[in-house]
PDB file of C-alpha atoms in Angstrom:
ATOM      1  CA  UNK A   1       6.423  37.533   8.670  1.00 69.00           C
ATOM      2  CA  UNK A   2       7.711  34.306   7.161  1.00 81.00           C
ATOM      3  CA  UNK A   3       6.706  33.477   3.195  1.00 90.00           C
ATOM      4  CA  UNK A   4       6.510  29.938   1.592  1.00 94.00           C
ATOM      5  CA  UNK A   5       6.750  28.411  -1.688  1.00 97.00           C
ATOM      6  CA  UNK A   6       4.626  24.891  -3.123  1.00 98.00           C
ATOM      7  CA  UNK A   7       6.394  23.768  -5.897  1.00 98.00           C
ATOM      8  CA  UNK A   8       6.317  20.014  -7.237  1.00 98.00           C
ATOM      9  CA  UNK A   9       8.120  17.768  -5.967  1.00 98.00           C
ATOM     10  CA  UNK A  10      11.916  16.847  -6.589  1.00 98.00           C
ATOM     11  CA  UNK A  11      14.154  13.673  -5.430  1.00 98.00           C
ATOM     12  CA  UNK A  12      16.202  15.183  -3.643  1.00 98.00           C
ATOM     13  CA  UNK A  13      12.762  15.899  -1.175  1.00 98.00           C
ATOM     14  CA  UNK A  14      11.674  12.392  -1.024  1.00 98.00           C
ATOM     15  CA  UNK A  15      13.838  12.185   2.942  1.00 98.00           C
ATOM     16  CA  UNK A  16      11.744  15.171   3.712  1.00 98.00           C
ATOM     17  CA  UNK A  17       7.708  12.859   2.158  1.00 98.00           C
ATOM     18  CA  UNK A  18       9.725  10.209   4.335  1.00 98.00           C
ATOM     19  CA  UNK A  19       9.789  12.664   7.557  1.00 97.00           C
ATOM     20  CA  UNK A  20       6.378  14.634   7.247  1.00 97.00           C
ATOM     21  CA  UNK A  21       4.902  10.589   6.224  1.00 97.00           C
ATOM     22  CA  UNK A  22       5.971   9.782  10.057  1.00 96.00           C
ATOM     23  CA  UNK A  23       4.891  13.306  11.812  1.00 95.00           C
ATOM     24  CA  UNK A  24       1.857  12.944  10.240  1.00 93.00           C
ATOM     25  CA  UNK A  25       0.694   9.232  11.507  1.00 93.00           C
ATOM     26  CA  UNK A  26       2.427  10.303  14.753  1.00 93.00           C
ATOM     27  CA  UNK A  27      -0.245  12.636  14.515  1.00 89.00           C
ATOM     28  CA  UNK A  28      -2.582  10.213  13.065  1.00 88.00           C
ATOM     29  CA  UNK A  29      -2.378   8.174  16.527  1.00 89.00           C
ATOM     30  CA  UNK A  30      -0.931   4.539  14.560  1.00 89.00           C
ATOM     31  CA  UNK A  31       3.190   5.789  13.396  1.00 92.00           C
ATOM     32  CA  UNK A  32       3.420   2.072  14.139  1.00 92.00           C
ATOM     33  CA  UNK A  33       1.606   1.411  10.771  1.00 91.00           C
ATOM     34  CA  UNK A  34       4.315   3.051   9.026  1.00 94.00           C
ATOM     35  CA  UNK A  35       6.089  -0.086   7.571  1.00 94.00           C
ATOM     36  CA  UNK A  36       7.237   2.628   4.288  1.00 96.00           C
ATOM     37  CA  UNK A  37      10.874   3.556   4.377  1.00 96.00           C
ATOM     38  CA  UNK A  38      12.541   5.866   2.028  1.00 97.00           C
ATOM     39  CA  UNK A  39      14.148   3.470  -0.226  1.00 97.00           C
ATOM     40  CA  UNK A  40      10.804   2.027  -1.394  1.00 97.00           C
ATOM     41  CA  UNK A  41       8.778   5.948  -1.784  1.00 97.00           C
ATOM     42  CA  UNK A  42      11.621   6.612  -3.922  1.00 98.00           C
ATOM     43  CA  UNK A  43      11.396   3.402  -6.193  1.00 97.00           C
ATOM     44  CA  UNK A  44       7.504   3.375  -6.340  1.00 97.00           C
ATOM     45  CA  UNK A  45       7.750   7.218  -7.265  1.00 98.00           C
ATOM     46  CA  UNK A  46      10.426   7.099  -9.527  1.00 97.00           C
ATOM     47  CA  UNK A  47      10.395   3.478 -11.249  1.00 96.00           C
ATOM     48  CA  UNK A  48       6.347   2.657 -10.692  1.00 95.00           C
ATOM     49  CA  UNK A  49       4.957   6.739 -10.964  1.00 96.00           C
ATOM     50  CA  UNK A  50       2.792   4.977  -8.051  1.00 97.00           C
ATOM     51  CA  UNK A  51       1.283   8.376  -6.637  1.00 98.00           C
ATOM     52  CA  UNK A  52       3.963  11.758  -7.823  1.00 98.00           C
ATOM     53  CA  UNK A  53       3.615  14.907  -4.686  1.00 98.00           C
ATOM     54  CA  UNK A  54       4.009  18.833  -4.044  1.00 98.00           C
ATOM     55  CA  UNK A  55       5.932  20.443  -0.710  1.00 98.00           C
ATOM     56  CA  UNK A  56       5.745  23.380   0.600  1.00 98.00           C
ATOM     57  CA  UNK A  57       9.260  24.990   0.937  1.00 97.00           C
ATOM     58  CA  UNK A  58      10.007  28.348   3.712  1.00 96.00           C
ATOM     59  CA  UNK A  59      13.762  29.259   3.881  1.00 94.00           C
ATOM     60  CA  UNK A  60      14.904  26.204   1.983  1.00 95.00           C
ATOM     61  CA  UNK A  61      13.209  23.894   4.299  1.00 96.00           C
ATOM     62  CA  UNK A  62      10.365  21.390   3.243  1.00 98.00           C
ATOM     63  CA  UNK A  63       7.209  22.420   5.675  1.00 97.00           C
ATOM     64  CA  UNK A  64       4.592  20.375   4.425  1.00 98.00           C
ATOM     65  CA  UNK A  65       3.857  17.794   1.267  1.00 98.00           C
ATOM     66  CA  UNK A  66       0.200  17.068  -0.598  1.00 98.00           C
ATOM     67  CA  UNK A  67       0.646  13.075  -2.052  1.00 98.00           C
ATOM     68  CA  UNK A  68      -1.441  11.886  -4.244  1.00 98.00           C
ATOM     69  CA  UNK A  69      -2.330  10.199  -7.982  1.00 98.00           C
ATOM     70  CA  UNK A  70      -5.499   9.082  -9.970  1.00 97.00           C
ATOM     71  CA  UNK A  71      -8.390   6.957  -9.008  1.00 97.00           C
ATOM     72  CA  UNK A  72     -10.865   5.940 -10.864  1.00 97.00           C
ATOM     73  CA  UNK A  73     -15.048   6.600  -9.953  1.00 97.00           C
ATOM     74  CA  UNK A  74     -17.774   4.222 -11.100  1.00 96.00           C
ATOM     75  CA  UNK A  75     -20.175   7.000 -11.136  1.00 95.00           C
ATOM     76  CA  UNK A  76     -18.323  10.028 -11.707  1.00 94.00           C
ATOM     77  CA  UNK A  77     -15.119   8.925 -13.987  1.00 96.00           C
ATOM     78  CA  UNK A  78     -11.278  10.003 -13.304  1.00 96.00           C
ATOM     79  CA  UNK A  79     -10.323  11.072 -10.699  1.00 97.00           C
ATOM     80  CA  UNK A  80      -7.797  11.874  -8.265  1.00 98.00           C
ATOM     81  CA  UNK A  81      -6.242  10.989  -4.319  1.00 98.00           C
ATOM     82  CA  UNK A  82      -5.112  12.835  -2.483  1.00 98.00           C
ATOM     83  CA  UNK A  83      -3.626  10.136  -0.503  1.00 97.00           C
ATOM     84  CA  UNK A  84      -0.997  13.071   2.746  1.00 97.00           C
ATOM     85  CA  UNK A  85      -2.438  16.190   3.574  1.00 97.00           C
ATOM     86  CA  UNK A  86       0.571  17.902   5.781  1.00 96.00           C
ATOM     87  CA  UNK A  87       1.402  20.593   7.073  1.00 96.00           C
ATOM     88  CA  UNK A  88       4.335  21.072   9.710  1.00 96.00           C
ATOM     89  CA  UNK A  89       3.015  22.749  13.580  1.00 94.00           C
ATOM     90  CA  UNK A  90       5.188  25.900  13.641  1.00 92.00           C
ATOM     91  CA  UNK A  91       3.855  26.353   9.832  1.00 93.00           C
ATOM     92  CA  UNK A  92       0.203  26.409  10.523  1.00 91.00           C
ATOM     93  CA  UNK A  93      -2.419  29.434  10.518  1.00 88.00           C
ATOM     94  CA  UNK A  94      -0.318  30.939   7.753  1.00 91.00           C
ATOM     95  CA  UNK A  95      -2.757  29.166   4.497  1.00 93.00           C
ATOM     96  CA  UNK A  96       0.146  26.657   3.244  1.00 95.00           C
ATOM     97  CA  UNK A  97      -1.677  23.418   4.035  1.00 95.00           C
ATOM     98  CA  UNK A  98      -4.999  25.043   1.737  1.00 96.00           C
ATOM     99  CA  UNK A  99      -2.695  26.397  -0.673  1.00 97.00           C
ATOM    100  CA  UNK A 100      -0.847  22.798  -1.076  1.00 98.00           C
ATOM    101  CA  UNK A 101      -4.640  21.487  -1.435  1.00 98.00           C
ATOM    102  CA  UNK A 102      -6.077  24.190  -4.098  1.00 97.00           C
ATOM    103  CA  UNK A 103      -2.480  23.270  -5.758  1.00 98.00           C
ATOM    104  CA  UNK A 104      -3.264  19.731  -5.427  1.00 98.00           C
ATOM    105  CA  UNK A 105      -6.527  20.157  -7.869  1.00 98.00           C
ATOM    106  CA  UNK A 106      -4.976  22.258 -10.747  1.00 98.00           C
ATOM    107  CA  UNK A 107      -3.015  19.286 -11.216  1.00 98.00           C
ATOM    108  CA  UNK A 108      -6.167  16.991 -10.515  1.00 98.00           C
ATOM    109  CA  UNK A 109      -7.225  19.814 -13.679  1.00 98.00           C
ATOM    110  CA  UNK A 110      -4.414  19.131 -16.042  1.00 97.00           C
ATOM    111  CA  UNK A 111      -4.944  15.434 -15.904  1.00 95.00           C
ATOM    112  CA  UNK A 112      -8.740  15.782 -16.939  1.00 95.00           C
ATOM    113  CA  UNK A 113     -10.308  14.969 -13.927  1.00 97.00           C
ATOM    114  CA  UNK A 114     -13.342  15.852 -11.984  1.00 95.00           C
ATOM    115  CA  UNK A 115     -12.630  15.732  -8.925  1.00 97.00           C
ATOM    116  CA  UNK A 116     -11.199  15.583  -5.661  1.00 98.00           C
ATOM    117  CA  UNK A 117     -10.777  13.099  -3.186  1.00 98.00           C
ATOM    118  CA  UNK A 118      -9.759  12.157   0.521  1.00 98.00           C
ATOM    119  CA  UNK A 119     -10.093  11.050   3.636  1.00 98.00           C
ATOM    120  CA  UNK A 120     -10.480  12.593   7.169  1.00 98.00           C
ATOM    121  CA  UNK A 121     -10.688  11.308  10.602  1.00 96.00           C
ATOM    122  CA  UNK A 122     -13.613  11.396  12.405  1.00 97.00           C
ATOM    123  CA  UNK A 123     -12.948  13.185  15.319  1.00 96.00           C
ATOM    124  CA  UNK A 124     -10.088  15.700  13.200  1.00 95.00           C
ATOM    125  CA  UNK A 125     -12.808  18.191  13.785  1.00 96.00           C
ATOM    126  CA  UNK A 126     -10.461  21.012  12.969  1.00 93.00           C
ATOM    127  CA  UNK A 127      -9.502  19.513  10.069  1.00 94.00           C
ATOM    128  CA  UNK A 128     -13.327  18.904   8.842  1.00 97.00           C
ATOM    129  CA  UNK A 129     -14.698  22.325   9.210  1.00 96.00           C
ATOM    130  CA  UNK A 130     -11.338  23.497   7.237  1.00 95.00           C
ATOM    131  CA  UNK A 131     -12.481  20.726   4.411  1.00 97.00           C
ATOM    132  CA  UNK A 132     -16.303  21.683   4.528  1.00 97.00           C
ATOM    133  CA  UNK A 133     -15.127  25.504   4.525  1.00 96.00           C
ATOM    134  CA  UNK A 134     -13.853  24.565   0.772  1.00 95.00           C
ATOM    135  CA  UNK A 135     -17.059  23.117  -0.103  1.00 97.00           C
ATOM    136  CA  UNK A 136     -15.927  19.569   0.179  1.00 98.00           C
ATOM    137  CA  UNK A 137     -18.716  17.104   0.346  1.00 97.00           C
ATOM    138  CA  UNK A 138     -17.717  13.768   3.495  1.00 98.00           C
ATOM    139  CA  UNK A 139     -20.034  11.195   3.961  1.00 97.00           C
ATOM    140  CA  UNK A 140     -19.930   9.521   6.531  1.00 97.00           C
ATOM    141  CA  UNK A 141     -21.306   5.857   5.574  1.00 96.00           C
ATOM    142  CA  UNK A 142     -18.484   4.293   3.743  1.00 97.00           C
ATOM    143  CA  UNK A 143     -16.498   1.764   6.476  1.00 98.00           C
ATOM    144  CA  UNK A 144     -12.619   0.622   5.372  1.00 98.00           C
ATOM    145  CA  UNK A 145     -12.079  -2.641   4.231  1.00 98.00           C
ATOM    146  CA  UNK A 146      -8.737  -3.327   4.228  1.00 98.00           C
ATOM    147  CA  UNK A 147      -7.569  -6.973   3.486  1.00 98.00           C
ATOM    148  CA  UNK A 148      -3.796  -8.001   3.378  1.00 96.00           C
ATOM    149  CA  UNK A 149      -2.435 -10.040   0.580  1.00 95.00           C
TER     150      UNK A 149
ATOM    151  CA  UNK B   1     -26.049 -26.763 -11.439  1.00 69.00           C
ATOM    152  CA  UNK B   2     -25.397 -22.965 -12.340  1.00 81.00           C
ATOM    153  CA  UNK B   3     -21.780 -22.922 -13.833  1.00 90.00           C
ATOM    154  CA  UNK B   4     -19.985 -19.414 -13.293  1.00 94.00           C
ATOM    155  CA  UNK B   5     -16.527 -18.925 -14.509  1.00 97.00           C
ATOM    156  CA  UNK B   6     -14.332 -15.850 -14.242  1.00 98.00           C
ATOM    157  CA  UNK B   7     -12.503 -13.892 -16.790  1.00 98.00           C
ATOM    158  CA  UNK B   8     -10.657 -10.980 -17.568  1.00 98.00           C
ATOM    159  CA  UNK B   9     -13.150  -7.996 -18.988  1.00 98.00           C
ATOM    160  CA  UNK B  10     -13.018  -6.707 -22.939  1.00 98.00           C
ATOM    161  CA  UNK B  11     -14.024  -4.477 -24.875  1.00 98.00           C
ATOM    162  CA  UNK B  12     -17.493  -6.502 -25.733  1.00 98.00           C
ATOM    163  CA  UNK B  13     -18.179  -6.301 -21.675  1.00 98.00           C
ATOM    164  CA  UNK B  14     -18.689  -2.799 -21.955  1.00 98.00           C
ATOM    165  CA  UNK B  15     -21.585  -2.656 -22.180  1.00 98.00           C
ATOM    166  CA  UNK B  16     -22.722  -5.141 -19.476  1.00 98.00           C
ATOM    167  CA  UNK B  17     -20.205  -3.121 -16.832  1.00 98.00           C
ATOM    168  CA  UNK B  18     -21.688  -0.234 -17.087  1.00 98.00           C
ATOM    169  CA  UNK B  19     -24.955  -2.099 -16.834  1.00 97.00           C
ATOM    170  CA  UNK B  20     -24.209  -4.181 -13.727  1.00 97.00           C
ATOM    171  CA  UNK B  21     -22.389  -0.010 -12.448  1.00 97.00           C
ATOM    172  CA  UNK B  22     -25.448   1.134 -12.240  1.00 96.00           C
ATOM    173  CA  UNK B  23     -27.612  -2.516 -10.068  1.00 95.00           C
ATOM    174  CA  UNK B  24     -24.654  -1.860  -7.618  1.00 93.00           C
ATOM    175  CA  UNK B  25     -25.803   1.621  -7.621  1.00 93.00           C
ATOM    176  CA  UNK B  26     -29.354   1.109  -6.936  1.00 93.00           C
ATOM    177  CA  UNK B  27     -28.474  -1.915  -4.608  1.00 89.00           C
ATOM    178  CA  UNK B  28     -26.336   1.531  -2.543  1.00 88.00           C
ATOM    179  CA  UNK B  29     -29.129   3.617  -3.294  1.00 89.00           C
ATOM    180  CA  UNK B  30     -27.969   6.052  -5.473  1.00 89.00           C
ATOM    181  CA  UNK B  31     -28.966   5.491  -9.087  1.00 91.00           C
ATOM    182  CA  UNK B  32     -28.867   8.884  -9.596  1.00 93.00           C
ATOM    183  CA  UNK B  33     -25.565   9.576  -9.076  1.00 91.00           C
ATOM    184  CA  UNK B  34     -23.382   7.777 -11.726  1.00 94.00           C
ATOM    185  CA  UNK B  35     -22.908   9.912 -14.306  1.00 94.00           C
ATOM    186  CA  UNK B  36     -20.484   7.606 -16.452  1.00 96.00           C
ATOM    187  CA  UNK B  37     -21.840   6.587 -19.597  1.00 96.00           C
ATOM    188  CA  UNK B  38     -20.463   3.140 -22.431  1.00 97.00           C
ATOM    189  CA  UNK B  39     -18.719   5.464 -24.369  1.00 97.00           C
ATOM    190  CA  UNK B  40     -16.835   7.246 -20.739  1.00 97.00           C
ATOM    191  CA  UNK B  41     -15.797   4.128 -19.224  1.00 97.00           C
ATOM    192  CA  UNK B  42     -15.036   2.670 -22.906  1.00 98.00           C
ATOM    193  CA  UNK B  43     -12.614   5.197 -23.172  1.00 97.00           C
ATOM    194  CA  UNK B  44     -11.278   5.290 -19.335  1.00 97.00           C
ATOM    195  CA  UNK B  45     -10.476   2.168 -20.201  1.00 98.00           C
ATOM    196  CA  UNK B  46      -9.428   1.660 -23.053  1.00 97.00           C
ATOM    197  CA  UNK B  47      -7.497   5.402 -23.568  1.00 96.00           C
ATOM    198  CA  UNK B  48      -6.554   5.932 -20.195  1.00 95.00           C
ATOM    199  CA  UNK B  49      -6.305   2.315 -18.852  1.00 96.00           C
ATOM    200  CA  UNK B  50      -7.752   3.711 -15.888  1.00 97.00           C
ATOM    201  CA  UNK B  51      -9.484   0.707 -13.673  1.00 98.00           C
ATOM    202  CA  UNK B  52      -9.614  -3.205 -15.475  1.00 98.00           C
ATOM    203  CA  UNK B  53     -11.923  -5.909 -14.930  1.00 98.00           C
ATOM    204  CA  UNK B  54     -13.000  -9.819 -14.204  1.00 98.00           C
ATOM    205  CA  UNK B  55     -16.301 -10.833 -15.084  1.00 98.00           C
ATOM    206  CA  UNK B  56     -18.197 -13.395 -13.861  1.00 98.00           C
ATOM    207  CA  UNK B  57     -19.566 -15.538 -16.979  1.00 97.00           C
ATOM    208  CA  UNK B  58     -22.794 -18.016 -16.587  1.00 96.00           C
ATOM    209  CA  UNK B  59     -24.042 -19.267 -19.776  1.00 94.00           C
ATOM    210  CA  UNK B  60     -22.724 -16.222 -21.616  1.00 95.00           C
ATOM    211  CA  UNK B  61     -23.820 -13.717 -19.404  1.00 96.00           C
ATOM    212  CA  UNK B  62     -22.326 -11.671 -17.519  1.00 98.00           C
ATOM    213  CA  UNK B  63     -22.981 -12.326 -14.241  1.00 97.00           C
ATOM    214  CA  UNK B  64     -20.722 -10.651 -11.716  1.00 98.00           C
ATOM    215  CA  UNK B  65     -18.020  -8.229 -11.915  1.00 98.00           C
ATOM    216  CA  UNK B  66     -15.615  -6.918 -10.343  1.00 98.00           C
ATOM    217  CA  UNK B  67     -12.401  -3.264 -10.705  1.00 98.00           C
ATOM    218  CA  UNK B  68      -9.992  -2.327  -9.448  1.00 98.00           C
ATOM    219  CA  UNK B  69      -6.698  -0.268  -9.527  1.00 98.00           C
ATOM    220  CA  UNK B  70      -3.929   0.353  -8.152  1.00 97.00           C
ATOM    221  CA  UNK B  71      -3.422   2.923  -5.718  1.00 97.00           C
ATOM    222  CA  UNK B  72       0.037   4.185  -2.925  1.00 97.00           C
ATOM    223  CA  UNK B  73      -0.257   4.049   0.890  1.00 97.00           C
ATOM    224  CA  UNK B  74       2.345   5.982   2.426  1.00 96.00           C
ATOM    225  CA  UNK B  75       2.495   3.104   5.412  1.00 95.00           C
ATOM    226  CA  UNK B  76       1.831   0.486   3.373  1.00 94.00           C
ATOM    227  CA  UNK B  77       3.562   1.178   0.128  1.00 96.00           C
ATOM    228  CA  UNK B  78       1.400  -0.454  -3.311  1.00 96.00           C
ATOM    229  CA  UNK B  79      -1.675  -1.337  -3.203  1.00 97.00           C
ATOM    230  CA  UNK B  80      -4.626  -1.981  -5.084  1.00 98.00           C
ATOM    231  CA  UNK B  81      -8.344  -1.073  -4.910  1.00 98.00           C
ATOM    232  CA  UNK B  82     -11.686  -2.669  -5.367  1.00 98.00           C
ATOM    233  CA  UNK B  83     -13.704   0.140  -6.312  1.00 97.00           C
ATOM    234  CA  UNK B  84     -17.065  -1.947  -7.453  1.00 97.00           C
ATOM    235  CA  UNK B  85     -18.119  -5.966  -6.626  1.00 97.00           C
ATOM    236  CA  UNK B  86     -21.359  -6.673  -7.871  1.00 96.00           C
ATOM    237  CA  UNK B  87     -22.800 -10.536  -8.193  1.00 96.00           C
ATOM    238  CA  UNK B  88     -26.403 -10.222  -9.716  1.00 96.00           C
ATOM    239  CA  UNK B  89     -29.210 -11.302  -7.006  1.00 94.00           C
ATOM    240  CA  UNK B  90     -29.506 -14.875  -9.097  1.00 92.00           C
ATOM    241  CA  UNK B  91     -26.716 -16.177  -8.789  1.00 93.00           C
ATOM    242  CA  UNK B  92     -26.084 -14.726  -5.062  1.00 91.00           C
ATOM    243  CA  UNK B  93     -24.940 -17.434  -3.026  1.00 89.00           C
ATOM    244  CA  UNK B  94     -22.912 -19.830  -5.180  1.00 91.00           C
ATOM    245  CA  UNK B  95     -19.297 -18.271  -4.462  1.00 93.00           C
ATOM    246  CA  UNK B  96     -18.912 -15.912  -7.248  1.00 95.00           C
ATOM    247  CA  UNK B  97     -18.677 -13.194  -5.411  1.00 95.00           C
ATOM    248  CA  UNK B  98     -15.637 -13.771  -3.269  1.00 96.00           C
ATOM    249  CA  UNK B  99     -14.256 -15.659  -6.859  1.00 97.00           C
ATOM    250  CA  UNK B 100     -14.230 -12.722  -7.680  1.00 98.00           C
ATOM    251  CA  UNK B 101     -12.493 -10.828  -4.858  1.00 98.00           C
ATOM    252  CA  UNK B 102      -9.731 -13.717  -4.435  1.00 97.00           C
ATOM    253  CA  UNK B 103      -9.434 -13.407  -8.394  1.00 98.00           C
ATOM    254  CA  UNK B 104      -9.268  -9.870  -8.366  1.00 98.00           C
ATOM    255  CA  UNK B 105      -7.161 -10.464  -4.855  1.00 98.00           C
ATOM    256  CA  UNK B 106      -4.680 -12.028  -7.835  1.00 98.00           C
ATOM    257  CA  UNK B 107      -4.365  -9.555  -9.989  1.00 98.00           C
ATOM    258  CA  UNK B 108      -3.749  -7.047  -7.401  1.00 98.00           C
ATOM    259  CA  UNK B 109      -0.457  -9.863  -6.202  1.00 98.00           C
ATOM    260  CA  UNK B 110       0.809 -10.137  -9.720  1.00 97.00           C
ATOM    261  CA  UNK B 111       1.253  -6.173  -9.840  1.00 95.00           C
ATOM    262  CA  UNK B 112       3.281  -6.541  -7.232  1.00 95.00           C
ATOM    263  CA  UNK B 113       0.807  -4.951  -3.988  1.00 97.00           C
ATOM    264  CA  UNK B 114       0.670  -6.366  -0.356  1.00 95.00           C
ATOM    265  CA  UNK B 115      -3.064  -5.136  -0.084  1.00 97.00           C
ATOM    266  CA  UNK B 116      -6.065  -4.750  -0.869  1.00 98.00           C
ATOM    267  CA  UNK B 117      -8.121  -1.798   0.182  1.00 98.00           C
ATOM    268  CA  UNK B 118     -11.826  -1.096  -0.968  1.00 98.00           C
ATOM    269  CA  UNK B 119     -15.195   0.364   1.121  1.00 98.00           C
ATOM    270  CA  UNK B 120     -18.664  -0.888   3.296  1.00 98.00           C
ATOM    271  CA  UNK B 121     -21.757   0.842   3.278  1.00 96.00           C
ATOM    272  CA  UNK B 122     -21.924   1.282   7.037  1.00 97.00           C
ATOM    273  CA  UNK B 123     -25.562  -0.728   6.701  1.00 96.00           C
ATOM    274  CA  UNK B 124     -24.675  -3.460   4.502  1.00 95.00           C
ATOM    275  CA  UNK B 125     -24.205  -5.791   7.344  1.00 96.00           C
ATOM    276  CA  UNK B 126     -23.983  -8.189   5.254  1.00 93.00           C
ATOM    277  CA  UNK B 127     -21.314  -7.940   3.118  1.00 94.00           C
ATOM    278  CA  UNK B 128     -19.613  -6.956   6.494  1.00 97.00           C
ATOM    279  CA  UNK B 129     -19.967 -10.286   7.547  1.00 96.00           C
ATOM    280  CA  UNK B 130     -18.683 -11.769   4.122  1.00 95.00           C
ATOM    281  CA  UNK B 131     -15.690  -9.327   4.112  1.00 97.00           C
ATOM    282  CA  UNK B 132     -14.574 -10.407   7.417  1.00 97.00           C
ATOM    283  CA  UNK B 133     -14.983 -13.829   7.401  1.00 96.00           C
ATOM    284  CA  UNK B 134     -11.666 -14.048   4.798  1.00 95.00           C
ATOM    285  CA  UNK B 135      -9.974 -11.863   7.005  1.00 97.00           C
ATOM    286  CA  UNK B 136     -10.924  -8.357   6.646  1.00 98.00           C
ATOM    287  CA  UNK B 137      -9.534  -5.277   8.662  1.00 97.00           C
ATOM    288  CA  UNK B 138     -12.116  -3.424   8.597  1.00 98.00           C
ATOM    289  CA  UNK B 139     -11.966   0.926   9.657  1.00 97.00           C
ATOM    290  CA  UNK B 140     -14.901   2.779  10.994  1.00 97.00           C
ATOM    291  CA  UNK B 141     -12.951   6.211  12.185  1.00 96.00           C
ATOM    292  CA  UNK B 142     -12.747   7.714   8.064  1.00 97.00           C
ATOM    293  CA  UNK B 143     -14.778   9.890   6.880  1.00 98.00           C
ATOM    294  CA  UNK B 144     -14.766  10.317   2.741  1.00 98.00           C
ATOM    295  CA  UNK B 145     -14.223  13.565   1.344  1.00 98.00           C
ATOM    296  CA  UNK B 146     -14.755  14.878  -1.671  1.00 98.00           C
ATOM    297  CA  UNK B 147     -14.761  17.866  -3.561  1.00 98.00           C
ATOM    298  CA  UNK B 148     -15.670  18.950  -7.177  1.00 96.00           C
ATOM    299  CA  UNK B 149     -13.048  20.785  -9.863  1.00 95.00           C
TER     300      UNK B 149
END
């Protein structure tokens, strides 16, 4: 049986983090949209503290990631936002995604957040079922607006 | 003609900020979902620096708000998120919403963000038209996931 552990991301993990962000973008059918780089990711994490991340490690390799940061709900106060959750295909079905999600929930709780938010693509049925099985409330009536500035 | 000015939110504005957050929730058909309070809003702004805000002021009264905070895109790096944008009904049609949005863009630029993100309800046609007129890209394929923790 393949085992894994969930741990806090470290500086040495940034190249793997960038690689898995790219893999996730491919799965989301938008690889051309990734304008980020290892150098910028390192700067934004280390200097700007713009996010933090967890990794799932198996046999010395990073096989999954969770990337998150605080957000604010004017209705419910301090929350956490899970920007990316990804597990490599060969490691799926062994609970690593759930373990990463639950570890992110613990980080959010430690920071005083009362809710964890994220988004799912409307065609990703298996992810929707997985999230609903955890008690996640899914809202379908909001559209994302993005303005390049 | 009624005039207004856009300025940074201050401690004295917190009661008006909370009142306008409630008005917006009523417009969004979800007034019962507002669990926040003036005291919590003050603490989260002053102590936790969880968000910042701008106000539109007319004849000594707060008639509009913009509430925002940094977020992170793994594809595009540092962004800003506009959580709430609201102008009181009697002040609409005079550019206050656009002025608040553009002032928020300036705050985001100053902080090194390359994009401003927010959400719009799928039935809010006038807002969608307004945002599109500014060059906003609207994505309809993401659903919001919320897990109370």
